[in-house]
JSON list of C-alpha atoms in Angstrom, two decimals:
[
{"chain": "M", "resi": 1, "resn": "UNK", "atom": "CA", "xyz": [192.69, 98.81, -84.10]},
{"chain": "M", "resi": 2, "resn": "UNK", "atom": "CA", "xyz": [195.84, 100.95, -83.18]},
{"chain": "M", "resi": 3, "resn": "UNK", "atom": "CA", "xyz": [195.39, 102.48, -79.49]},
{"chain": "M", "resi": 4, "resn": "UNK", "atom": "CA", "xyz": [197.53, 104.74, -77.29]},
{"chain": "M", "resi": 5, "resn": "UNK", "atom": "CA", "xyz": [197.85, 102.53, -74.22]},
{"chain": "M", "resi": 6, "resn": "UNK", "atom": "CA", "xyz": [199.25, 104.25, -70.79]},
{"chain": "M", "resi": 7, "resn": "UNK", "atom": "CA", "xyz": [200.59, 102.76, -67.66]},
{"chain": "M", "resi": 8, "resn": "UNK", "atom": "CA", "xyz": [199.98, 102.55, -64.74]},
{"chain": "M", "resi": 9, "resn": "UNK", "atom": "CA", "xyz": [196.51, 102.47, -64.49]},
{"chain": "M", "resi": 10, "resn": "UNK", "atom": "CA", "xyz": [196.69, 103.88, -60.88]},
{"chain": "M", "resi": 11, "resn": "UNK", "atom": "CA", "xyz": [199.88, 105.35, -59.31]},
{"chain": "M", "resi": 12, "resn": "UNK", "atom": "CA", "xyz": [199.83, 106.23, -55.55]},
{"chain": "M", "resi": 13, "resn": "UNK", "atom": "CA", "xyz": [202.59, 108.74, -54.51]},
{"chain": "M", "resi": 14, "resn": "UNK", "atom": "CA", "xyz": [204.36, 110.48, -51.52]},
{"chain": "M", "resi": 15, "resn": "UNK", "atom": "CA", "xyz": [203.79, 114.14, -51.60]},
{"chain": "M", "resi": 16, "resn": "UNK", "atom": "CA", "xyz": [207.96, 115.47, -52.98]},
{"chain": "M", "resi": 17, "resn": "UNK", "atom": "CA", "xyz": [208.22, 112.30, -54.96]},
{"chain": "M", "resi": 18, "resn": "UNK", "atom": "CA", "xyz": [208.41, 112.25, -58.37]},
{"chain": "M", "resi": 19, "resn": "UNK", "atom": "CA", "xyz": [206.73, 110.19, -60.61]},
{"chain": "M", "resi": 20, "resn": "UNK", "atom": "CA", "xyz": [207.01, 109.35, -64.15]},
{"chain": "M", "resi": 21, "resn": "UNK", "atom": "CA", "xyz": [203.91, 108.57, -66.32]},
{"chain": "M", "resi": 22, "resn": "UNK", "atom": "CA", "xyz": [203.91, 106.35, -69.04]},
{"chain": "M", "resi": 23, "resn": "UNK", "atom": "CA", "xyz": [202.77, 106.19, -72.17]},
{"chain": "M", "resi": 24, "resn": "UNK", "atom": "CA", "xyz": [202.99, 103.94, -75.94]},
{"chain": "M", "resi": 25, "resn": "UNK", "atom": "CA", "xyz": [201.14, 105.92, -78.62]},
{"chain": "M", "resi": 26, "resn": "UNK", "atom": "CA", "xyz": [199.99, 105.49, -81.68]},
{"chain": "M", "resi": 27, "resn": "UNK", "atom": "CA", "xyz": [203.38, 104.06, -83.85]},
{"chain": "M", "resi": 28, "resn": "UNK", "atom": "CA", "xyz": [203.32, 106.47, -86.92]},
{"chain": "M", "resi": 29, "resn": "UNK", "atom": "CA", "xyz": [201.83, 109.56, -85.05]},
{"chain": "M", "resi": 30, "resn": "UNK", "atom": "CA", "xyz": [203.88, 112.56, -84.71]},
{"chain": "M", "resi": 31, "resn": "UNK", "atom": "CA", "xyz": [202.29, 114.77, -82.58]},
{"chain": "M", "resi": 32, "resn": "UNK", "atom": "CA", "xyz": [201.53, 114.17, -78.92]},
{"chain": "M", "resi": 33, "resn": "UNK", "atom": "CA", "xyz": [199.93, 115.91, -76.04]},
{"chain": "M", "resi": 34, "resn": "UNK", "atom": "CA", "xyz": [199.14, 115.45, -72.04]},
{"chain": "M", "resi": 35, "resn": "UNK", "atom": "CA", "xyz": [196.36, 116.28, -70.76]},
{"chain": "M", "resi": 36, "resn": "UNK", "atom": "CA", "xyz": [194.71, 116.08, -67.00]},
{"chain": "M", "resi": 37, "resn": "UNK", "atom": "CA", "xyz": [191.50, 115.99, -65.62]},
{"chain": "M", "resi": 38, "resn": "UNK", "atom": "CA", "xyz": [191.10, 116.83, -62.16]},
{"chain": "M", "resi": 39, "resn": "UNK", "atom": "CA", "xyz": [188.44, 114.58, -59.91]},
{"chain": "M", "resi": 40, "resn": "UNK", "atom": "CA", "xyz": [184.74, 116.22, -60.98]},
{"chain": "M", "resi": 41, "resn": "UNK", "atom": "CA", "xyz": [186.77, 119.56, -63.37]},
{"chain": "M", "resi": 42, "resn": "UNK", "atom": "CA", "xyz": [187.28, 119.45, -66.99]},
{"chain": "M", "resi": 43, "resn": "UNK", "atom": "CA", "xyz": [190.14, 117.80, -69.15]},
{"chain": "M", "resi": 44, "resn": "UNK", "atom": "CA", "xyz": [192.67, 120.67, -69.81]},
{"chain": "M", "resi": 45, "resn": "UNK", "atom": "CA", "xyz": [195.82, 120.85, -71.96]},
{"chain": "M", "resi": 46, "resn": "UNK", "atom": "CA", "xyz": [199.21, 120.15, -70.37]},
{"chain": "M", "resi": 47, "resn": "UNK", "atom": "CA", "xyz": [201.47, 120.01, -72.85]},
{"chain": "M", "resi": 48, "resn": "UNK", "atom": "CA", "xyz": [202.27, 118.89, -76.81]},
{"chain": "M", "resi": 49, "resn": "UNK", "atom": "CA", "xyz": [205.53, 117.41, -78.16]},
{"chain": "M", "resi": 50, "resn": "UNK", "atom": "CA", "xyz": [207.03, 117.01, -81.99]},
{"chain": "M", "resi": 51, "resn": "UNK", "atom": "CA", "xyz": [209.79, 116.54, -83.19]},
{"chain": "M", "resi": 52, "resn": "UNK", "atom": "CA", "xyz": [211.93, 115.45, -79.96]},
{"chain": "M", "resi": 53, "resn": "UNK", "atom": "CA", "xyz": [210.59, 118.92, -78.61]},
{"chain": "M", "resi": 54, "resn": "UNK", "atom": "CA", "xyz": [207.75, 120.70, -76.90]},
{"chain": "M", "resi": 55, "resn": "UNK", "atom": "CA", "xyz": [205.51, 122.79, -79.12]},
{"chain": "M", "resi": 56, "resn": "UNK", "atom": "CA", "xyz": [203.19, 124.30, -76.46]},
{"chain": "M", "resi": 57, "resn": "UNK", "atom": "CA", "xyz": [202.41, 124.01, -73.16]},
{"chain": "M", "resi": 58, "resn": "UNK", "atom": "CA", "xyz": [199.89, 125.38, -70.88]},
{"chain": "M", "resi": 59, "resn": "UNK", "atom": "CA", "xyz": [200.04, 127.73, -67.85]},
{"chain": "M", "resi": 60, "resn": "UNK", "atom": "CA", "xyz": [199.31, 124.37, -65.56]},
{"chain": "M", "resi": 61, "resn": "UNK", "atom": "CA", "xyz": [203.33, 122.84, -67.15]},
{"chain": "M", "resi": 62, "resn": "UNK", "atom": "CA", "xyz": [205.45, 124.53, -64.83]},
{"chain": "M", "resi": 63, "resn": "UNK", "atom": "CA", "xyz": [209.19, 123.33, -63.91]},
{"chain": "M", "resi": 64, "resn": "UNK", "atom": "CA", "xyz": [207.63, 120.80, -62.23]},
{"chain": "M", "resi": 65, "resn": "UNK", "atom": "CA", "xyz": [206.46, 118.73, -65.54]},
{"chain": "M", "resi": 66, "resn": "UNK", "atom": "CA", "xyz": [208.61, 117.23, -67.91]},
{"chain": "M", "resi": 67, "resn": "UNK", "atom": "CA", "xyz": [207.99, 115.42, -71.15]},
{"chain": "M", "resi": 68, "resn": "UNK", "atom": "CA", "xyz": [210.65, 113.11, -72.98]},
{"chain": "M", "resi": 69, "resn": "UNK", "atom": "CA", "xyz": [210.81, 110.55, -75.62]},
{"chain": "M", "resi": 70, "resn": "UNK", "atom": "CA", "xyz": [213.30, 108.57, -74.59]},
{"chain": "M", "resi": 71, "resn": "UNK", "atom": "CA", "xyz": [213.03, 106.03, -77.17]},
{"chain": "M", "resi": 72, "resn": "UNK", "atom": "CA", "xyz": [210.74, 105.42, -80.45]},
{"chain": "M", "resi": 73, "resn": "UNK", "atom": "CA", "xyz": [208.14, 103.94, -78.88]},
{"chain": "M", "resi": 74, "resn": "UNK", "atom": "CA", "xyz": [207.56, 105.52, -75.25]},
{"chain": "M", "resi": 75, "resn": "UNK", "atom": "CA", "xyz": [206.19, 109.10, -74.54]},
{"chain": "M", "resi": 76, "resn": "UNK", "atom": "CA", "xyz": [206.80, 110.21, -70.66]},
{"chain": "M", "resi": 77, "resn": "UNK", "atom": "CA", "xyz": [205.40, 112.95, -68.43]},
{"chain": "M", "resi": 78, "resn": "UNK", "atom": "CA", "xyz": [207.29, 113.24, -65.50]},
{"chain": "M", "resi": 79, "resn": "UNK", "atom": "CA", "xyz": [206.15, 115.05, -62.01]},
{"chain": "M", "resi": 80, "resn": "UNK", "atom": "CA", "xyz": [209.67, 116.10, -60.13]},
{"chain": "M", "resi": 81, "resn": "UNK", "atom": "CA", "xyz": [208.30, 116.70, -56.60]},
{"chain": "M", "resi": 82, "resn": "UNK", "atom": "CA", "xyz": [204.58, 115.95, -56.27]},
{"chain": "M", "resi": 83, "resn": "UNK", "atom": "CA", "xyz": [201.76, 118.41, -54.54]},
{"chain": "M", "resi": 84, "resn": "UNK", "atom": "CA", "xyz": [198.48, 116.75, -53.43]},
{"chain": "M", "resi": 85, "resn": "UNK", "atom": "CA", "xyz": [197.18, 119.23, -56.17]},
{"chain": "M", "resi": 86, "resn": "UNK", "atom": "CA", "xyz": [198.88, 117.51, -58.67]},
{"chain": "M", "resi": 87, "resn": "UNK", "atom": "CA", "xyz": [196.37, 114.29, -57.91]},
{"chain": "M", "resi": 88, "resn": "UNK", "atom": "CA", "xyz": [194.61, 113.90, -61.31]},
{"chain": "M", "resi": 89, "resn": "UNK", "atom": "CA", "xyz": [193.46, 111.71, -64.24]},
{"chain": "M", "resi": 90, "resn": "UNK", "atom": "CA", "xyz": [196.37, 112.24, -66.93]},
{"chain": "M", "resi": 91, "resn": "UNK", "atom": "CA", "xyz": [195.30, 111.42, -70.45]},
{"chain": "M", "resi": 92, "resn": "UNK", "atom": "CA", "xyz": [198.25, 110.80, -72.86]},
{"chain": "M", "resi": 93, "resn": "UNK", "atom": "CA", "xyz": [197.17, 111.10, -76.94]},
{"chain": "M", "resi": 94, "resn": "UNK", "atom": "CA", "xyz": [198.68, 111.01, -79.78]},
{"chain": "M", "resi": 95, "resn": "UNK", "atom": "CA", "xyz": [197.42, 112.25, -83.62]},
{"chain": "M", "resi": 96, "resn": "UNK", "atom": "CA", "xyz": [198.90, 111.63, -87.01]},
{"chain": "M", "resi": 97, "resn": "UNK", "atom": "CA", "xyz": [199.23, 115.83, -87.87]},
{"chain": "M", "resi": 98, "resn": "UNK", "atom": "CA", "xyz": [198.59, 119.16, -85.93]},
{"chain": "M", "resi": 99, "resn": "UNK", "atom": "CA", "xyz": [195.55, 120.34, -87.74]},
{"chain": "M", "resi": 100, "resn": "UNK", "atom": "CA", "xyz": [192.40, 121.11, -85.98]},
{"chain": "M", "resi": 101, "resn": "UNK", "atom": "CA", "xyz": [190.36, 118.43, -87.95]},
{"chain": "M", "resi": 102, "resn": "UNK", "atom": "CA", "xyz": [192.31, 115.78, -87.13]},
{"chain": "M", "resi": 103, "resn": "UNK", "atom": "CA", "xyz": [191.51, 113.30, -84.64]},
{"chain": "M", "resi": 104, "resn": "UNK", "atom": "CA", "xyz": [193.58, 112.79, -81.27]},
{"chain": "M", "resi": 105, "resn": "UNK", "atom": "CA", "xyz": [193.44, 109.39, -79.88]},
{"chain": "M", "resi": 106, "resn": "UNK", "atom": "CA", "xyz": [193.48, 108.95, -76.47]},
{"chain": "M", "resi": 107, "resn": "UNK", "atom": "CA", "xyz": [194.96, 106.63, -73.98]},
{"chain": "M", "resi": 108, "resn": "UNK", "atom": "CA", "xyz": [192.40, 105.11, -70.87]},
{"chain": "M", "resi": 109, "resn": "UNK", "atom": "CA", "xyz": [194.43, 107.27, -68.52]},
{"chain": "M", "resi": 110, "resn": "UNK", "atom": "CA", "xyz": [196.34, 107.13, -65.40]},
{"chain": "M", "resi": 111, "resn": "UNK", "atom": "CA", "xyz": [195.03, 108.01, -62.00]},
{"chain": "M", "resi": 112, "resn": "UNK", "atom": "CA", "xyz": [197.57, 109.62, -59.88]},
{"chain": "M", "resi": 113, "resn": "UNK", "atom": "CA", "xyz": [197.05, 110.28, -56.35]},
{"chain": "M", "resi": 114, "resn": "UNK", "atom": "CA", "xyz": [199.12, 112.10, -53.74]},
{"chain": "M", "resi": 115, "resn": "UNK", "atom": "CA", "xyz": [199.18, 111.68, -50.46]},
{"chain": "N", "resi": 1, "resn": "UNK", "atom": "CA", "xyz": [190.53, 132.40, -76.60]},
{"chain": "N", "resi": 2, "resn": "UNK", "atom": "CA", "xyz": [187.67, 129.36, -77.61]},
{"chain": "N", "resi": 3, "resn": "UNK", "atom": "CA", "xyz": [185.57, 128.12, -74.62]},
{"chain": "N", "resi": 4, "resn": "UNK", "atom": "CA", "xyz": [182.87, 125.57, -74.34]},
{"chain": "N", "resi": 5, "resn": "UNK", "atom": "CA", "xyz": [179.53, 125.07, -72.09]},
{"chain": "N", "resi": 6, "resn": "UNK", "atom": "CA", "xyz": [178.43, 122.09, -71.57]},
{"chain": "N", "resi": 7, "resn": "UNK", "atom": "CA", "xyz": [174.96, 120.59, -70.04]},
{"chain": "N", "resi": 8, "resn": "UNK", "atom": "CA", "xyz": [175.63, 119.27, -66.69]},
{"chain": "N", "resi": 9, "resn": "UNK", "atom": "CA", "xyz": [174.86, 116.35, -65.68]},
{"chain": "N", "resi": 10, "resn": "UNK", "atom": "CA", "xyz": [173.91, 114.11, -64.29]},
{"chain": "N", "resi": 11, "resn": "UNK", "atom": "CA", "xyz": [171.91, 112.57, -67.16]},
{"chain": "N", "resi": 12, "resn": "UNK", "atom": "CA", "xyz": [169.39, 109.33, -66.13]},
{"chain": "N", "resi": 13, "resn": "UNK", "atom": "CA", "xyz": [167.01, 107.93, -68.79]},
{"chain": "N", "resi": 14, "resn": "UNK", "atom": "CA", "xyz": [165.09, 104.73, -69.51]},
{"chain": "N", "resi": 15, "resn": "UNK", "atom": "CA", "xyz": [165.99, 102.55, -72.79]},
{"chain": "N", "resi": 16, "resn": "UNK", "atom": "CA", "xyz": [164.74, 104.34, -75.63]},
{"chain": "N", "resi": 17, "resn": "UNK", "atom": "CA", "xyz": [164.26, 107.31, -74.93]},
{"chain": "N", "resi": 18, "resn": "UNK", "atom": "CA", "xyz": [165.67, 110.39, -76.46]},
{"chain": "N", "resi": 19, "resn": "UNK", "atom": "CA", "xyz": [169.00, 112.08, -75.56]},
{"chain": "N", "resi": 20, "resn": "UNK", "atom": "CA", "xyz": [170.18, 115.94, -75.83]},
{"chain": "N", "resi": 21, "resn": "UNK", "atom": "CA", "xyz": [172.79, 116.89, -74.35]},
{"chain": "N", "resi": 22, "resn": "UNK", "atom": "CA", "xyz": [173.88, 120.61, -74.89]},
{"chain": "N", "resi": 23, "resn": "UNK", "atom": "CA", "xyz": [176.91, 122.34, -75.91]},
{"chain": "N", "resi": 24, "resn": "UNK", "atom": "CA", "xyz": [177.86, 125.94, -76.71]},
{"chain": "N", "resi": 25, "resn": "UNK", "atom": "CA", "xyz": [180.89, 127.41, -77.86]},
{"chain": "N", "resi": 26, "resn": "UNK", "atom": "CA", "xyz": [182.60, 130.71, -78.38]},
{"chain": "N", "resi": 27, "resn": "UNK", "atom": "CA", "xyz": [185.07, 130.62, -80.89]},
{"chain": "N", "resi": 28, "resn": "UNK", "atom": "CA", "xyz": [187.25, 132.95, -83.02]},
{"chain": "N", "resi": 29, "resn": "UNK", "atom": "CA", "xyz": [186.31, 131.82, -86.81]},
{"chain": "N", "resi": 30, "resn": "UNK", "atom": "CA", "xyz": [184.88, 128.34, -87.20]},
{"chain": "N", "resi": 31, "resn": "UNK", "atom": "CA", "xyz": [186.89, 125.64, -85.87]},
{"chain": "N", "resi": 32, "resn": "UNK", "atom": "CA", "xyz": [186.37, 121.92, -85.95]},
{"chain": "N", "resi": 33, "resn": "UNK", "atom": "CA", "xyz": [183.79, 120.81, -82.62]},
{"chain": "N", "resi": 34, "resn": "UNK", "atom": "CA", "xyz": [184.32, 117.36, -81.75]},
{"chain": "N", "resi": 35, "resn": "UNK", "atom": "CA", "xyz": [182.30, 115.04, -79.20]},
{"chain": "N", "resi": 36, "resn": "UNK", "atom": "CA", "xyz": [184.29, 112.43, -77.22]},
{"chain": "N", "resi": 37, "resn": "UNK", "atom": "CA", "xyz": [182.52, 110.27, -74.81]},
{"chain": "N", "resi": 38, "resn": "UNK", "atom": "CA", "xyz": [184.73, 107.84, -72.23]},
{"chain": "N", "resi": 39, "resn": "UNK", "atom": "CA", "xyz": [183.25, 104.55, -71.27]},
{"chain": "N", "resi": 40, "resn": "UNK", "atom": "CA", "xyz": [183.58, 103.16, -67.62]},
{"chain": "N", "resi": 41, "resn": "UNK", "atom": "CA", "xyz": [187.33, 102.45, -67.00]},
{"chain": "N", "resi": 42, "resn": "UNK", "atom": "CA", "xyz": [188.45, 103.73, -70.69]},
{"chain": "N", "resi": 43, "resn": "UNK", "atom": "CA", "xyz": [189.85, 106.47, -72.04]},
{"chain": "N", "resi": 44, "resn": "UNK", "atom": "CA", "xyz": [188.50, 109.25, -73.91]},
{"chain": "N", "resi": 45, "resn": "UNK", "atom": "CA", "xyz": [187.14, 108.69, -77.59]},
{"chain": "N", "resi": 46, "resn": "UNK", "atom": "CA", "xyz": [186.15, 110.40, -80.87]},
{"chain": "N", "resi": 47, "resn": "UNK", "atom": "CA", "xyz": [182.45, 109.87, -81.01]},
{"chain": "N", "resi": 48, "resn": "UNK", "atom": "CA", "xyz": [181.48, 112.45, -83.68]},
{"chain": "N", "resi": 49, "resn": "UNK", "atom": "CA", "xyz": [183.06, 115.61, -85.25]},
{"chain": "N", "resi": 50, "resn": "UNK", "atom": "CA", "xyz": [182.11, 118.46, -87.65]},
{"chain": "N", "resi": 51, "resn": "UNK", "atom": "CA", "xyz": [184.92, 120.66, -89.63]},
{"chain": "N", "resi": 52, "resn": "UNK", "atom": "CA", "xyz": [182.13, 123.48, -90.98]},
{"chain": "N", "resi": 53, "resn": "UNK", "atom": "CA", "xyz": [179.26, 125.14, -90.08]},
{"chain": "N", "resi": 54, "resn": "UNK", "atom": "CA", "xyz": [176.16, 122.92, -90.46]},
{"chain": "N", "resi": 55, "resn": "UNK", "atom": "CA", "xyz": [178.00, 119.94, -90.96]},
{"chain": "N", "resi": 56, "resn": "UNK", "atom": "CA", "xyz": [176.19, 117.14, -89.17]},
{"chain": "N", "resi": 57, "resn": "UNK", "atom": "CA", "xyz": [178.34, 114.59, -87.41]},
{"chain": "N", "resi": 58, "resn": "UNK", "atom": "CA", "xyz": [177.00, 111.47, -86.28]},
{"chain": "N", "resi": 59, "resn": "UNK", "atom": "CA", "xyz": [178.12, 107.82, -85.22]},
{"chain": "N", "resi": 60, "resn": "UNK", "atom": "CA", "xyz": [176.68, 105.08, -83.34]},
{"chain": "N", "resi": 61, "resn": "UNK", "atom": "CA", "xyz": [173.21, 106.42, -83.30]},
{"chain": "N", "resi": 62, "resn": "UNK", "atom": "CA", "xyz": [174.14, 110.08, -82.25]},
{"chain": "N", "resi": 63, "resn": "UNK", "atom": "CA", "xyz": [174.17, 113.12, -84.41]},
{"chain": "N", "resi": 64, "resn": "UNK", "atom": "CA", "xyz": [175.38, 116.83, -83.71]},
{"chain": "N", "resi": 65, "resn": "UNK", "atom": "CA", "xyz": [174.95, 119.57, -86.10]},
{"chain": "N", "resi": 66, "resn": "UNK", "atom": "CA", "xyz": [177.73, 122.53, -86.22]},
{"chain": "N", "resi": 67, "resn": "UNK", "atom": "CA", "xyz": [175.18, 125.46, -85.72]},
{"chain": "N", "resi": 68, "resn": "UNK", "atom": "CA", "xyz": [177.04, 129.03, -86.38]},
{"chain": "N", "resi": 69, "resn": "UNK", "atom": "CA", "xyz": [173.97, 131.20, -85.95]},
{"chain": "N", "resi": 70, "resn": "UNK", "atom": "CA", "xyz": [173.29, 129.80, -82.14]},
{"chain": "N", "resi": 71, "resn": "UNK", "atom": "CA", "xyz": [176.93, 128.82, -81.96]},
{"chain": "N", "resi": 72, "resn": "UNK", "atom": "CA", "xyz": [175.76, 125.29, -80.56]},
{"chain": "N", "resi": 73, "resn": "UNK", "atom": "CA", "xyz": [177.19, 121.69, -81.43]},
{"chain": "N", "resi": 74, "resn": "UNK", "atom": "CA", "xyz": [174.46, 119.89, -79.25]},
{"chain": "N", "resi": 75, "resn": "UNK", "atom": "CA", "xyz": [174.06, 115.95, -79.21]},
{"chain": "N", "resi": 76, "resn": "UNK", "atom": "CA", "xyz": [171.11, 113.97, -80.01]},
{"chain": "N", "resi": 77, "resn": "UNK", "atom": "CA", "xyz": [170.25, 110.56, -80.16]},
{"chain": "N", "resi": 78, "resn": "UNK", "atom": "CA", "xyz": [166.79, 109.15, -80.63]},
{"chain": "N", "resi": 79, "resn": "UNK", "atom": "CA", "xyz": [166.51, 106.05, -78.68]},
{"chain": "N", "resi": 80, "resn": "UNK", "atom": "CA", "xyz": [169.13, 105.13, -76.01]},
{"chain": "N", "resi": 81, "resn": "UNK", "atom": "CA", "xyz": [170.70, 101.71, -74.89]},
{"chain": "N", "resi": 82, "resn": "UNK", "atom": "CA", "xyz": [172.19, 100.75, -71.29]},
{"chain": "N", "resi": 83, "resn": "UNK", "atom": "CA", "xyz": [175.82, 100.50, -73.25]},
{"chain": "N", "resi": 84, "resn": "UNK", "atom": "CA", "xyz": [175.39, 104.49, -74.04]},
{"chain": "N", "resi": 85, "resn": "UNK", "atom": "CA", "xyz": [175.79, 105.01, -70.10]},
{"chain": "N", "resi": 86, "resn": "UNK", "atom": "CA", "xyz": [179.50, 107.04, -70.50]},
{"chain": "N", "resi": 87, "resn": "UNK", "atom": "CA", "xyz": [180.79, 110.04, -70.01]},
{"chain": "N", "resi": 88, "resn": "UNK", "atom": "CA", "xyz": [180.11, 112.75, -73.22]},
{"chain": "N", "resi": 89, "resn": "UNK", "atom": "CA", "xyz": [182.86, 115.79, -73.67]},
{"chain": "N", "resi": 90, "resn": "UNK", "atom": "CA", "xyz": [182.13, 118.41, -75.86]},
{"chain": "N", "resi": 91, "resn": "UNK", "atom": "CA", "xyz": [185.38, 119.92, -77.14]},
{"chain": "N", "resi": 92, "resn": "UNK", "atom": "CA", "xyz": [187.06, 122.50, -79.78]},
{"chain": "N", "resi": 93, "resn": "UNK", "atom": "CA", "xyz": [190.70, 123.61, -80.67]},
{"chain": "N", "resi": 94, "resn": "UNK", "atom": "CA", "xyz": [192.16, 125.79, -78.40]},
{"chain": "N", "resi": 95, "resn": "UNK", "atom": "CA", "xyz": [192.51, 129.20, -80.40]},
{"chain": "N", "resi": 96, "resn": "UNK", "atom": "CA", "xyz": [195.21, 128.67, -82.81]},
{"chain": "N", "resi": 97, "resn": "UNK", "atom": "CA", "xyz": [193.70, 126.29, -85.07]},
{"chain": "N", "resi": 98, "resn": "UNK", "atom": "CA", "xyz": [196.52, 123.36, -84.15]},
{"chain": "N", "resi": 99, "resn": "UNK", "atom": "CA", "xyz": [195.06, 120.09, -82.57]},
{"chain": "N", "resi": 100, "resn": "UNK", "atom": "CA", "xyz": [195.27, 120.99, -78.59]},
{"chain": "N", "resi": 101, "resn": "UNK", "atom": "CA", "xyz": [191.48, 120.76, -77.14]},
{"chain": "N", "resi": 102, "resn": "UNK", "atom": "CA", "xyz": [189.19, 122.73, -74.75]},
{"chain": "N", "resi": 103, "resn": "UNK", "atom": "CA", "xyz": [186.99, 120.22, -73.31]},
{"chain": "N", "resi": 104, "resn": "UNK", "atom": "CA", "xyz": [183.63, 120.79, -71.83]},
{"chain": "N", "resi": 105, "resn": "UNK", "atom": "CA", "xyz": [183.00, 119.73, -68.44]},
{"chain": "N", "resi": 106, "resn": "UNK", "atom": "CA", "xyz": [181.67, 116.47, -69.15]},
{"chain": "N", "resi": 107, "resn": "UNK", "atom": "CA", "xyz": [178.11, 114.76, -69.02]},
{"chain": "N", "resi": 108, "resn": "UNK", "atom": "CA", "xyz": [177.26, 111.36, -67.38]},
{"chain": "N", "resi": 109, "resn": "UNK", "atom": "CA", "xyz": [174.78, 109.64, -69.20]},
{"chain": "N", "resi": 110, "resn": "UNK", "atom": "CA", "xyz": [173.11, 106.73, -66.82]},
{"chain": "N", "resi": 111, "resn": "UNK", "atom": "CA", "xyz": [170.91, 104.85, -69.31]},
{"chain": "N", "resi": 112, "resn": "UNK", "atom": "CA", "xyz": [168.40, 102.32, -66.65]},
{"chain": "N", "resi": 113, "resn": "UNK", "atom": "CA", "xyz": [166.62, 99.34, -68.54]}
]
């Protein structure tokens, strides 16, 4: 069965580093989104991406967030200069079209923690 | 915009025994609700989901029916195994109608023997 798979698993940073998350979705999805969760608060939106562009992004996506494609195959979410606050579960996902019914498959997530 | 409320957990139970674990939504028209649950060390996954109003979603045992009138998408299963012990999100478009979720807070399920 296809699966968005995300790496690492764990990532341990310096607070001001940056960090880049990774990500392989689903091969023939278009659409793909970030999401974090932060230790014991709810998953919330980040950011989506189609097309070699963001389509929305949430309040949380400041300058400090970037996404990129850099090839056909990966899906990045980069931190530029990391704040403890910024330690988090990210989900990467990935779905096949933008509709509401459609299902968004999910990666197992990367912990990232600041320090 | 949407929200979601859901049940807090902590959730224990013994094997077999029934499961409901509540959600509640407010929602501008009637968008798809979805369930995901994520198993120890996994990511998150599509359990169930129901596109209209008392549409019944199940999968694996568990059921949810899309319920307009109490605005509730609650889940249910009637007899519970140790491998159900997860995590269970309750979750709906943000407003918009375009696939980007609001999740619910989450609810651990801890299912003993």
């Amino acid at each position: 069965e296809p699966e968005v798979t995300q790496t690492p698993s764990h990532q341990v940073t310096q607070m001001g580093q940056e960090v880049i998350l990774r990500c392989v979705p689903i091969s023939n999805h278009l659409y793909f989104y970030w999401y974090r969760q932060i230790l014991g608060q709810k998953v919330e939106f980040l950011v989506s991406f189609y097309n070699n562009e963001i389509s929305e992004k949430s309040e949380i996506f400041d300058d400090q967030f970037s996404v990129e494609r850099p090839d056909g195959s990966n899906f990045t979410l980069k931190i530029r200069s990391t704040k403890l606050e910024d330690s988090a579960m990210y989900f990467c996902a990935s779905s096949s079209r933008r509709d509401a019914n459609t299902e968004a498959f999910f990666g197992q997530g990367t912990r990232l923690t600041v320090v | 915009g949407n929200s979601v409320t859901q049940m807090e957990g902590p959730v224990t139970l013994s094997e077999e025994a029934f499961l409901t674990i509540n959600c509640t939504y407010t929602a501008t028209g009637y968008p798809s609700l979805f369930w995901y649950v994520q198993y120890p060390g996994e990511g998150l996954q599509l359990l169930l989901k129901a596109t209209k109003a008392d549409d019944k979603g199940s999968n694996k045992g568990f059921e949810a029916t899309y319920r307009k009138e109490t605005t509730s998408f609650h889940l249910e299963k009637g007899s519970v195994q140790v491998s159900d012990s997860a995590v269970y999100f309750c979750a709906l478009p943000i407003s918009g109608g375009y696939n980007k979720l609001i999740f619910g807070a989450g609810t651990r399920l801890a299912v003993h023997p």
